[in-house]
mmCIF file of C-alpha atoms and ligand atoms in Angstrom:
data_model
loop_
_atom_site.group_PDB
_atom_site.id
_atom_site.type_symbol
_atom_site.label_atom_id
_atom_site.label_comp_id
_atom_site.label_asym_id
_atom_site.label_seq_id
_atom_site.Cartn_x
_atom_site.Cartn_y
_atom_site.Cartn_z
ATOM 1 C CA MET E 1 11.884 161.782 123.597
ATOM 2 C CA ALA E 2 15.549 161.373 123.935
ATOM 3 C CA LEU E 3 17.072 159.414 126.848
ATOM 4 C CA SER E 4 20.256 160.281 128.715
ATOM 5 C CA ALA E 5 23.433 157.850 129.165
ATOM 6 C CA ALA E 6 26.148 158.085 131.247
ATOM 7 C CA ILE E 7 29.335 156.305 130.300
ATOM 8 C CA PHE E 8 32.407 155.602 132.639
ATOM 9 C CA GLY E 9 35.493 155.161 130.877
ATOM 10 C CA THR E 10 36.805 156.501 127.574
ATOM 11 C CA GLY E 11 38.788 153.354 126.612
ATOM 12 C CA VAL E 12 37.811 151.625 123.429
ATOM 13 C CA SER E 13 34.585 150.125 124.822
ATOM 14 C CA GLY E 14 33.298 153.364 126.410
ATOM 15 C CA LEU E 15 34.039 155.384 123.220
ATOM 16 C CA CYS E 16 32.374 152.767 121.036
ATOM 17 C CA ALA E 17 29.414 152.611 123.175
ATOM 18 C CA GLY E 18 29.214 156.367 123.274
ATOM 19 C CA VAL E 19 29.133 156.428 119.040
ATOM 20 C CA GLU E 20 26.467 153.777 118.972
ATOM 21 C CA LEU E 21 24.116 155.722 121.700
ATOM 22 C CA CYS E 22 24.557 159.064 120.033
ATOM 23 C CA LYS E 23 23.592 157.477 116.778
ATOM 24 C CA ALA E 24 20.609 155.596 118.413
ATOM 25 C CA GLY E 25 19.488 159.478 119.692
ATOM 26 C CA HIS E 26 20.759 159.180 123.131
ATOM 27 C CA ASN E 27 22.217 162.556 125.055
ATOM 28 C CA VAL E 28 25.570 160.858 125.779
ATOM 29 C CA THR E 29 28.011 161.913 128.935
ATOM 30 C CA LEU E 30 31.274 160.396 129.126
ATOM 31 C CA PHE E 31 33.294 160.542 132.500
ATOM 32 C CA GLU E 32 36.803 159.699 132.270
ATOM 33 C CA LYS E 33 38.934 159.623 135.488
ATOM 34 C CA ALA E 34 42.103 160.967 133.633
ATOM 35 C CA GLY E 35 42.518 164.532 132.758
ATOM 36 C CA GLU E 36 42.154 163.920 129.209
ATOM 37 C CA ALA E 37 40.262 161.053 127.472
ATOM 38 C CA ALA E 38 41.501 158.159 126.103
ATOM 39 C CA ILE E 39 45.020 158.639 126.601
ATOM 40 C CA ALA E 40 45.355 156.893 130.070
ATOM 41 C CA SER E 41 43.505 153.873 128.854
ATOM 42 C CA CYS E 42 44.740 150.386 128.562
ATOM 43 C CA SER E 43 43.520 150.857 124.900
ATOM 44 C CA TRP E 44 46.106 153.491 124.383
ATOM 45 C CA LEU E 45 48.698 150.579 124.330
ATOM 46 C CA ALA E 46 46.875 148.084 121.882
ATOM 47 C CA GLY E 47 48.547 147.058 118.762
ATOM 48 C CA GLY E 48 45.538 147.562 116.829
ATOM 49 C CA MET E 49 44.858 144.706 114.616
ATOM 50 C CA LEU E 50 41.757 143.448 113.526
ATOM 51 C CA ALA E 51 42.381 139.819 112.864
ATOM 52 C CA PRO E 52 39.405 137.772 113.507
ATOM 53 C CA TRP E 53 40.674 134.644 111.782
ATOM 54 C CA CYS E 54 44.158 134.950 113.181
ATOM 55 C CA GLU E 55 42.541 134.986 116.855
ATOM 56 C CA ALA E 56 40.794 131.729 116.358
ATOM 57 C CA GLU E 57 44.167 130.210 117.041
ATOM 58 C CA HIS E 58 43.261 130.392 120.577
ATOM 59 C CA ALA E 59 39.919 132.154 120.859
ATOM 60 C CA PRO E 60 36.278 130.919 120.659
ATOM 61 C CA ASN E 61 34.204 130.910 117.576
ATOM 62 C CA ASP E 62 32.217 134.180 119.180
ATOM 63 C CA VAL E 63 35.401 136.024 119.095
ATOM 64 C CA VAL E 64 35.959 135.464 115.534
ATOM 65 C CA THR E 65 32.185 136.106 114.219
ATOM 66 C CA LEU E 66 31.499 139.216 116.458
ATOM 67 C CA GLY E 67 35.142 140.505 115.459
ATOM 68 C CA GLN E 68 34.178 140.343 111.859
ATOM 69 C CA GLU E 69 31.901 143.380 112.345
ATOM 70 C CA ALA E 70 34.758 145.551 113.574
ATOM 71 C CA LEU E 71 36.123 145.264 109.942
ATOM 72 C CA SER E 72 33.204 147.633 108.135
ATOM 73 C CA TRP E 73 32.514 149.622 111.518
ATOM 74 C CA TRP E 74 36.202 151.001 112.187
ATOM 75 C CA CYS E 75 36.607 151.963 108.584
ATOM 76 C CA ASP E 76 33.787 154.365 108.964
ATOM 77 C CA TYR E 77 35.507 156.329 112.041
ATOM 78 C CA THR E 78 39.543 156.418 111.494
ATOM 79 C CA PRO E 79 41.338 156.747 108.336
ATOM 80 C CA SER E 80 43.791 155.020 110.223
ATOM 81 C CA PHE E 81 42.045 151.778 109.299
ATOM 82 C CA GLN E 82 43.884 149.966 106.479
ATOM 83 C CA ARG E 83 42.921 146.577 105.179
ATOM 84 C CA LYS E 84 45.835 144.827 103.763
ATOM 85 C CA GLY E 85 45.659 141.544 105.381
ATOM 86 C CA SER E 86 48.157 140.134 107.953
ATOM 87 C CA LEU E 87 50.854 137.612 107.716
ATOM 88 C CA VAL E 88 51.849 134.789 110.065
ATOM 89 C CA LEU E 89 55.648 133.735 109.959
ATOM 90 C CA THR E 90 57.868 131.572 111.624
ATOM 91 C CA PRO E 91 61.825 130.509 111.427
ATOM 92 C CA ALA E 92 62.575 127.454 109.688
ATOM 93 C CA ARG E 93 63.145 125.514 112.929
ATOM 94 C CA ASP E 94 59.636 126.208 114.281
ATOM 95 C CA ARG E 95 57.933 125.253 111.039
ATOM 96 C CA GLN E 96 55.406 122.899 113.122
ATOM 97 C CA GLU E 97 54.322 125.975 115.056
ATOM 98 C CA LEU E 98 52.822 127.311 111.432
ATOM 99 C CA THR E 99 51.173 123.959 110.502
ATOM 100 C CA HIS E 100 49.544 123.964 114.061
ATOM 101 C CA PHE E 101 48.373 127.461 113.445
ATOM 102 C CA ALA E 102 46.820 126.864 110.156
ATOM 103 C CA ARG E 103 44.804 123.763 111.717
ATOM 104 C CA ARG E 104 43.222 125.879 114.262
ATOM 105 C CA THR E 105 42.254 128.812 111.963
ATOM 106 C CA SER E 106 40.632 129.489 108.536
ATOM 107 C CA HIS E 107 40.265 132.168 105.738
ATOM 108 C CA TYR E 108 44.420 132.194 104.872
ATOM 109 C CA GLU E 109 46.442 131.028 101.798
ATOM 110 C CA TRP E 110 49.952 129.514 102.470
ATOM 111 C CA ILE E 111 52.472 131.652 100.707
ATOM 112 C CA ASP E 112 56.099 130.894 99.278
ATOM 113 C CA GLU E 113 59.496 132.802 99.504
ATOM 114 C CA GLU E 114 57.967 134.715 95.964
ATOM 115 C CA ALA E 115 54.667 135.394 97.192
ATOM 116 C CA LEU E 116 55.916 136.991 100.636
ATOM 117 C CA SER E 117 58.390 139.165 98.453
ATOM 118 C CA ALA E 118 55.676 140.278 96.475
ATOM 119 C CA LEU E 119 53.751 141.536 99.874
ATOM 120 C CA GLU E 120 56.820 142.509 101.721
ATOM 121 C CA PRO E 121 59.568 143.155 99.976
ATOM 122 C CA ASP E 122 61.998 144.160 102.837
ATOM 123 C CA LEU E 123 60.933 140.502 104.231
ATOM 124 C CA SER E 124 62.640 138.867 100.973
ATOM 125 C CA GLY E 125 64.721 136.067 101.454
ATOM 126 C CA ARG E 126 64.052 135.321 105.244
ATOM 127 C CA PHE E 127 61.221 133.439 105.248
ATOM 128 C CA SER E 128 60.227 130.553 102.906
ATOM 129 C CA LYS E 129 56.545 129.721 103.959
ATOM 130 C CA GLY E 130 53.992 131.509 105.807
ATOM 131 C CA LEU E 131 50.144 132.266 105.869
ATOM 132 C CA TYR E 132 48.379 135.410 104.488
ATOM 133 C CA PHE E 133 45.011 136.134 106.104
ATOM 134 C CA ALA E 134 44.107 138.850 103.367
ATOM 135 C CA GLN E 135 40.930 139.849 104.498
ATOM 136 C CA GLU E 136 42.337 141.020 108.007
ATOM 137 C CA ALA E 137 42.860 144.769 108.822
ATOM 138 C CA HIS E 138 44.635 147.016 111.194
ATOM 139 C CA LEU E 139 44.726 150.847 112.572
ATOM 140 C CA ASP E 140 46.524 153.028 114.829
ATOM 141 C CA PRO E 141 44.728 152.821 118.371
ATOM 142 C CA ARG E 142 45.602 156.027 119.329
ATOM 143 C CA GLN E 143 45.025 157.884 116.250
ATOM 144 C CA ALA E 144 41.810 155.875 116.196
ATOM 145 C CA LEU E 145 40.787 156.872 119.612
ATOM 146 C CA LEU E 146 41.136 160.061 119.067
ATOM 147 C CA ASP E 147 39.085 160.117 115.856
ATOM 148 C CA LEU E 148 36.189 158.738 118.174
ATOM 149 C CA VAL E 149 36.462 161.372 120.682
ATOM 150 C CA ALA E 150 36.382 163.787 117.827
ATOM 151 C CA TRP E 151 33.493 162.452 116.439
ATOM 152 C CA LEU E 152 31.445 162.023 119.460
ATOM 153 C CA LYS E 153 32.189 166.090 120.352
ATOM 154 C CA GLU E 154 31.217 166.710 116.848
ATOM 155 C CA ALA E 155 27.986 164.851 117.441
ATOM 156 C CA GLY E 156 27.180 166.711 120.645
ATOM 157 C CA ALA E 157 28.287 164.305 123.405
ATOM 158 C CA CYS E 158 29.689 165.764 126.698
ATOM 159 C CA PHE E 159 33.147 164.836 128.006
ATOM 160 C CA GLU E 160 33.540 165.157 131.995
ATOM 161 C CA THR E 161 37.334 164.220 132.533
ATOM 162 C CA GLY E 162 39.132 164.245 135.751
ATOM 163 C CA THR E 163 36.250 162.771 137.498
ATOM 164 C CA THR E 164 36.116 161.434 140.624
ATOM 165 C CA LYS E 165 32.961 159.782 140.766
ATOM 166 C CA VAL E 166 32.098 156.246 139.951
ATOM 167 C CA PRO E 167 28.900 154.886 138.352
ATOM 168 C CA CYS E 168 26.466 154.561 141.221
ATOM 169 C CA ASP E 169 27.121 158.125 142.123
ATOM 170 C CA VAL E 170 25.368 159.392 139.085
ATOM 171 C CA LYS E 171 22.367 156.452 139.129
ATOM 172 C CA GLY E 172 19.622 158.785 139.859
ATOM 173 C CA ASP E 173 20.789 161.477 137.288
ATOM 174 C CA PHE E 174 20.701 159.409 133.919
ATOM 175 C CA ASP E 175 18.197 157.286 132.171
ATOM 176 C CA HIS E 176 21.049 154.727 132.009
ATOM 177 C CA VAL E 177 24.476 154.439 133.532
ATOM 178 C CA ILE E 178 27.083 152.206 131.270
ATOM 179 C CA ASP E 179 30.366 151.220 133.047
ATOM 180 C CA CYS E 180 33.496 150.814 130.809
ATOM 181 C CA ARG E 181 35.918 151.492 133.313
ATOM 182 C CA GLY E 182 37.988 148.559 132.282
ATOM 183 C CA LEU E 183 39.978 146.617 134.844
ATOM 184 C CA ALA E 184 38.762 149.604 137.298
ATOM 185 C CA ALA E 185 35.051 148.262 137.447
ATOM 186 C CA GLN E 186 37.385 145.456 140.045
ATOM 187 C CA ASP E 187 35.734 147.568 142.732
ATOM 188 C CA VAL E 188 32.360 145.982 142.325
ATOM 189 C CA ARG E 189 32.922 143.259 140.317
ATOM 190 C CA ASP E 190 35.097 140.376 141.661
ATOM 191 C CA ASP E 191 34.977 138.211 138.300
ATOM 192 C CA LEU E 192 37.072 140.515 136.472
ATOM 193 C CA ARG E 193 40.983 139.609 136.122
ATOM 194 C CA GLY E 194 43.705 141.300 134.853
ATOM 195 C CA VAL E 195 46.212 140.166 132.055
ATOM 196 C CA ARG E 196 49.090 142.410 131.750
ATOM 197 C CA GLY E 197 50.355 143.139 128.617
ATOM 198 C CA GLU E 198 53.800 144.935 127.615
ATOM 199 C CA MET E 199 54.413 146.904 124.225
ATOM 200 C CA LEU E 200 57.156 149.075 122.771
ATOM 201 C CA LEU E 201 57.193 151.408 120.139
ATOM 202 C CA LEU E 202 60.436 151.560 117.729
ATOM 203 C CA LYS E 203 61.189 153.664 115.048
ATOM 204 C CA THR E 204 63.579 152.911 112.229
ATOM 205 C CA SER E 205 63.292 153.957 108.466
ATOM 206 C CA ASP E 206 65.631 150.551 107.486
ATOM 207 C CA ILE E 207 62.554 148.369 107.206
ATOM 208 C CA SER E 208 58.941 148.976 105.880
ATOM 209 C CA LEU E 209 56.281 146.829 106.206
ATOM 210 C CA SER E 210 52.689 147.149 104.918
ATOM 211 C CA ARG E 211 50.428 144.912 107.419
ATOM 212 C CA PRO E 212 51.006 143.306 110.825
ATOM 213 C CA VAL E 213 53.173 140.550 111.018
ATOM 214 C CA ARG E 214 53.203 137.691 113.590
ATOM 215 C CA LEU E 215 56.241 135.888 114.423
ATOM 216 C CA LEU E 216 55.508 132.471 115.983
ATOM 217 C CA HIS E 217 57.528 130.968 118.326
ATOM 218 C CA PRO E 218 57.176 128.251 121.118
ATOM 219 C CA ARG E 219 57.590 130.652 124.186
ATOM 220 C CA HIS E 220 57.885 134.321 122.828
ATOM 221 C CA PRO E 221 55.281 134.723 120.001
ATOM 222 C CA LEU E 222 55.638 138.471 118.478
ATOM 223 C CA TYR E 223 53.476 140.942 116.657
ATOM 224 C CA ILE E 224 54.438 144.063 114.683
ATOM 225 C CA VAL E 225 52.113 146.197 113.531
ATOM 226 C CA PRO E 226 53.393 149.201 111.233
ATOM 227 C CA ARG E 227 52.340 152.965 111.743
ATOM 228 C CA GLU E 228 52.587 156.000 110.346
ATOM 229 C CA ASN E 229 56.329 157.812 110.304
ATOM 230 C CA ASN E 230 58.409 154.783 110.363
ATOM 231 C CA ILE E 231 57.042 153.572 113.543
ATOM 232 C CA PHE E 232 56.375 150.045 114.561
ATOM 233 C CA MET E 233 54.165 148.785 117.584
ATOM 234 C CA LEU E 234 56.175 145.585 118.978
ATOM 235 C CA GLY E 235 54.168 143.203 121.282
ATOM 236 C CA ALA E 236 52.652 142.076 123.287
ATOM 237 C CA THR E 237 53.197 139.891 126.690
ATOM 238 C CA MET E 238 50.277 138.208 128.109
ATOM 239 C CA ILE E 239 50.955 137.694 131.784
ATOM 240 C CA GLU E 240 48.212 136.519 134.544
ATOM 241 C CA SER E 241 48.835 139.391 136.744
ATOM 242 C CA ASN E 242 47.576 142.918 138.134
ATOM 243 C CA ASP E 243 51.210 144.005 138.238
ATOM 244 C CA ARG E 244 51.340 147.706 137.091
ATOM 245 C CA ARG E 245 55.084 148.039 136.932
ATOM 246 C CA GLY E 246 56.524 149.380 133.680
ATOM 247 C CA VAL E 247 58.164 146.727 131.139
ATOM 248 C CA THR E 248 60.447 144.501 132.651
ATOM 249 C CA ALA E 249 63.993 143.624 131.511
ATOM 250 C CA ARG E 250 62.968 140.155 130.633
ATOM 251 C CA SER E 251 60.111 141.319 128.546
ATOM 252 C CA MET E 252 61.908 143.917 126.596
ATOM 253 C CA VAL E 253 64.720 141.697 125.909
ATOM 254 C CA GLU E 254 62.255 139.031 124.598
ATOM 255 C CA LEU E 255 60.074 141.431 122.562
ATOM 256 C CA LEU E 256 63.279 142.619 121.125
ATOM 257 C CA ASN E 257 65.035 139.351 120.302
ATOM 258 C CA SER E 258 61.889 138.353 118.397
ATOM 259 C CA ALA E 259 61.775 141.671 116.358
ATOM 260 C CA TYR E 260 65.412 141.012 115.473
ATOM 261 C CA ALA E 261 64.726 137.585 114.448
ATOM 262 C CA LEU E 262 62.259 138.953 112.095
ATOM 263 C CA HIS E 263 64.474 141.306 110.391
ATOM 264 C CA PRO E 264 67.864 142.666 112.118
ATOM 265 C CA ALA E 265 67.277 146.474 111.064
ATOM 266 C CA PHE E 266 65.032 146.219 114.275
ATOM 267 C CA ALA E 267 68.342 146.045 115.971
ATOM 268 C CA GLU E 268 69.154 149.832 115.247
ATOM 269 C CA ALA E 269 65.589 151.290 115.605
ATOM 270 C CA GLU E 270 64.813 153.900 118.416
ATOM 271 C CA ILE E 271 62.640 152.647 121.191
ATOM 272 C CA VAL E 272 60.465 155.675 121.334
ATOM 273 C CA ASP E 273 57.805 154.594 123.743
ATOM 274 C CA MET E 274 57.439 151.412 126.329
ATOM 275 C CA GLN E 275 54.703 151.044 128.280
ATOM 276 C CA ALA E 276 52.491 148.015 130.120
ATOM 277 C CA ASP E 277 49.034 148.113 131.224
ATOM 278 C CA ILE E 278 46.440 145.303 132.367
ATOM 279 C CA ARG E 279 43.764 143.900 130.098
ATOM 280 C CA PRO E 280 40.536 143.480 131.802
ATOM 281 C CA ALA E 281 39.109 139.732 131.315
ATOM 282 C CA TYR E 282 36.448 137.426 132.709
ATOM 283 C CA GLU E 283 37.373 133.956 133.257
ATOM 284 C CA ASP E 284 36.167 132.468 129.599
ATOM 285 C CA ASN E 285 38.206 135.526 127.805
ATOM 286 C CA ILE E 286 34.743 136.409 126.295
ATOM 287 C CA PRO E 287 33.239 140.237 126.828
ATOM 288 C CA ARG E 288 29.956 140.715 127.868
ATOM 289 C CA ILE E 289 27.158 143.130 128.408
ATOM 290 C CA ASP E 290 25.224 142.525 131.614
ATOM 291 C CA GLU E 291 23.356 144.522 134.282
ATOM 292 C CA ARG E 292 23.525 144.913 137.823
ATOM 293 C CA GLN E 293 21.401 146.940 140.257
ATOM 294 C CA GLY E 294 20.608 149.354 137.519
ATOM 295 C CA ILE E 295 24.278 149.578 136.185
ATOM 296 C CA THR E 296 24.952 148.118 133.045
ATOM 297 C CA TYR E 297 28.504 146.658 132.419
ATOM 298 C CA ILE E 298 30.362 146.462 129.118
ATOM 299 C CA ASN E 299 33.708 144.630 130.305
ATOM 300 C CA GLY E 300 36.009 141.760 129.461
ATOM 301 C CA MET E 301 37.418 142.810 126.267
ATOM 302 C CA TYR E 302 40.758 140.722 127.184
ATOM 303 C CA ARG E 303 42.915 141.184 124.108
ATOM 304 C CA HIS E 304 40.115 141.988 121.678
ATOM 305 C CA GLY E 305 39.397 145.619 122.456
ATOM 306 C CA PHE E 306 39.220 146.983 119.192
ATOM 307 C CA LEU E 307 38.115 143.716 117.504
ATOM 308 C CA LEU E 308 35.059 143.369 119.827
ATOM 309 C CA ALA E 309 34.098 147.028 121.103
ATOM 310 C CA PRO E 310 32.032 147.613 118.025
ATOM 311 C CA ALA E 311 30.196 144.614 118.119
ATOM 312 C CA MET E 312 29.289 145.002 121.922
ATOM 313 C CA ALA E 313 28.344 148.814 121.133
ATOM 314 C CA MET E 314 25.855 147.685 118.869
ATOM 315 C CA GLN E 315 24.593 145.256 120.972
ATOM 316 C CA LEU E 316 24.409 147.802 123.855
ATOM 317 C CA ALA E 317 22.423 150.296 121.713
ATOM 318 C CA GLY E 318 19.923 147.377 120.390
ATOM 319 C CA ARG E 319 19.226 146.770 124.415
ATOM 320 C CA LEU E 320 18.705 149.967 125.530
ATOM 321 C CA LYS E 321 16.071 150.642 122.564
ATOM 322 C CA MET E 322 13.727 148.001 124.090
HETATM 323 C C1 FAD K 401 49.918 145.819 124.785
HETATM 324 C C2 FAD K 401 48.750 145.365 124.491
HETATM 325 C C3 FAD K 401 48.321 145.145 123.047
HETATM 326 C C4 FAD K 401 47.026 144.799 122.731
HETATM 327 N N1 FAD K 401 46.839 144.486 121.370
HETATM 328 C C5 FAD K 401 45.485 144.563 121.104
HETATM 329 C C6 FAD K 401 45.047 144.487 119.905
HETATM 330 O O1 FAD K 401 45.832 144.478 119.058
HETATM 331 N N2 FAD K 401 43.909 144.699 119.186
HETATM 332 C C7 FAD K 401 43.078 144.386 120.251
HETATM 333 O O2 FAD K 401 41.848 144.492 119.577
HETATM 334 N N3 FAD K 401 43.176 144.588 121.294
HETATM 335 C C8 FAD K 401 44.375 144.648 121.874
HETATM 336 N N4 FAD K 401 44.511 144.798 123.110
HETATM 337 C C9 FAD K 401 43.521 144.650 124.210
HETATM 338 C C10 FAD K 401 42.678 146.091 124.220
HETATM 339 O O3 FAD K 401 43.626 147.019 124.617
HETATM 340 C C11 FAD K 401 41.960 145.992 125.692
HETATM 341 O O4 FAD K 401 41.101 144.839 125.228
HETATM 342 C C12 FAD K 401 41.266 147.106 125.665
HETATM 343 O O5 FAD K 401 42.079 148.189 126.002
HETATM 344 C C13 FAD K 401 39.817 147.306 126.988
HETATM 345 O O6 FAD K 401 39.474 148.579 126.618
HETATM 346 P P1 FAD K 401 38.217 148.894 127.543
HETATM 347 O O7 FAD K 401 37.622 150.351 126.917
HETATM 348 O O8 FAD K 401 37.575 148.052 128.247
HETATM 349 O O9 FAD K 401 39.282 149.459 128.917
HETATM 350 P P2 FAD K 401 40.705 150.730 129.341
HETATM 351 O O10 FAD K 401 41.178 150.703 127.928
HETATM 352 O O11 FAD K 401 41.222 150.061 130.268
HETATM 353 O O12 FAD K 401 39.750 151.924 129.612
HETATM 354 C C14 FAD K 401 39.153 152.338 130.549
HETATM 355 C C15 FAD K 401 39.194 153.811 131.010
HETATM 356 O O13 FAD K 401 38.414 153.733 131.885
HETATM 357 C C16 FAD K 401 38.829 154.819 132.906
HETATM 358 N N5 FAD K 401 38.398 155.098 134.260
HETATM 359 C C17 FAD K 401 38.826 154.124 135.124
HETATM 360 N N6 FAD K 401 37.865 154.270 136.492
HETATM 361 C C18 FAD K 401 36.967 155.181 136.163
HETATM 362 C C19 FAD K 401 36.365 156.169 136.833
HETATM 363 N N7 FAD K 401 35.785 155.806 137.872
HETATM 364 N N8 FAD K 401 35.692 156.716 136.131
HETATM 365 C C20 FAD K 401 35.887 157.115 134.744
HETATM 366 N N9 FAD K 401 36.817 156.727 133.909
HETATM 367 C C21 FAD K 401 37.387 155.567 134.626
HETATM 368 C C22 FAD K 401 40.145 154.333 132.454
HETATM 369 O O14 FAD K 401 41.101 155.697 132.995
HETATM 370 C C23 FAD K 401 40.547 154.084 131.069
HETATM 371 O O15 FAD K 401 40.157 155.456 130.423
HETATM 372 C C24 FAD K 401 45.761 144.967 123.593
HETATM 373 C C25 FAD K 401 46.337 145.164 125.104
HETATM 374 C C26 FAD K 401 47.642 145.277 125.669
HETATM 375 C C27 FAD K 401 47.986 145.873 127.097
#
C-alpha cells in the first residue's frame, strides 16, 4: 500500500525530495508558506552551478562525491541543464590564486589564451591562463524549480501553498513528515546557522558566454553563470549573518567591479534583478538527513543546494523504504 508523505518547503530540497518519493510510490503533499511554490525560496536566487570538482577548493570530499550524482539527475528534469564545463580565471596579478585553486581541486586541464578563445571567444585576449573543468554543468535554477513543480503536479503530488502550518501540526495525518524549510527550521533546530548571499542578474547582448566562469580574487571572488535571453547571474557574497536586508551598496559595487574585470561589456549591462537571502548551514557546512520526534529533516544545504539535493533526496527515498 502507498504511504503518504508531507513535505514542508518547496525550495530545491523539498522539490527533489518530492520527486524521489513520488518515484518510490508515495502519495506526496508539499506544503509551502508562500503563495506560490519555489519562488520565495533561497533556491530561487542560486547560480545553478553544478560544479563538484571546483567546490573541492573549500568543501570536503563528501560534497565532491555526492555532487557528481546531480550531473545525471538534473538532466532528466530540466531542459535548462547544460553540460559545457566551467572555467576558472584570474587576472595576471593574482596568478597565485589559480595555482592555489588547482592544488586543491581535480578533473581540470590548464588552458592557454588560444584554448580559452576557442571556448569563450568573447574572452579572447583577456586572460593568458585558466583552468577548464570539462565535466561540470549548469542549469537555470528558476526554470529548474518550475520544471520540478510541473513534474510533481503531473505525477499527482498535491501542493498546499500559503500554509500557516508547521511540520508538527500534521504529524498524525501522514505516514512521514519531512521538514525542508531551510533556515525557517531554526524555530526547532538551534544547530542551523545562516550564511547570507547576494546576487544580481544582468542583461546585455554585448557579450556572450557558454558556461559559468569563476574569477578568482583574494577578497572578492565572483562567478558569472550565463542564462537564456542575454541574462547573466552574478554571485555571490558569503557573509556569516541572518541579515535579510536587500543587497548592500558595498556588495553590489564589489560584484560589479569583478564583473567589469572579467569583461568591460558588463559595465553597460542592465541590472534586472538584485536580491539577497540566507543559506541554511550546519557547523560543518555539510547537509544531512536526520530524524527528531517523528519528523525527518533535510537541511544544511549551505552553498550546495542544487548540487546536493538530488543525492539527499535519493537517500531519503532509500530510508523511507526500510
Ligand atoms: C546568491 C546565492 C547563490 C547560490 N548559488 C548556488 C549554486 O550555484 N549552486 C548550488 O548548488 N547552490 C547555490 N546556492 C545555495 C542554494 O540556494 C541553497 O543551498 C538552497 O537554496 C537551500 O535550499 P532549501 O530547499 O534547503 O531551502 P530554501 O530554498 O530556503 O527553501 C525553503 C522553503 O521553505 C519554505 N518555508 C518556510 N517556512 C515554511 C513553513 N512553515 N511551511 C512551509 N514552507 C515553509 C520557504 O518559503 C522556502 O520556499 C546559492 C545561494 C544563494 C543565496
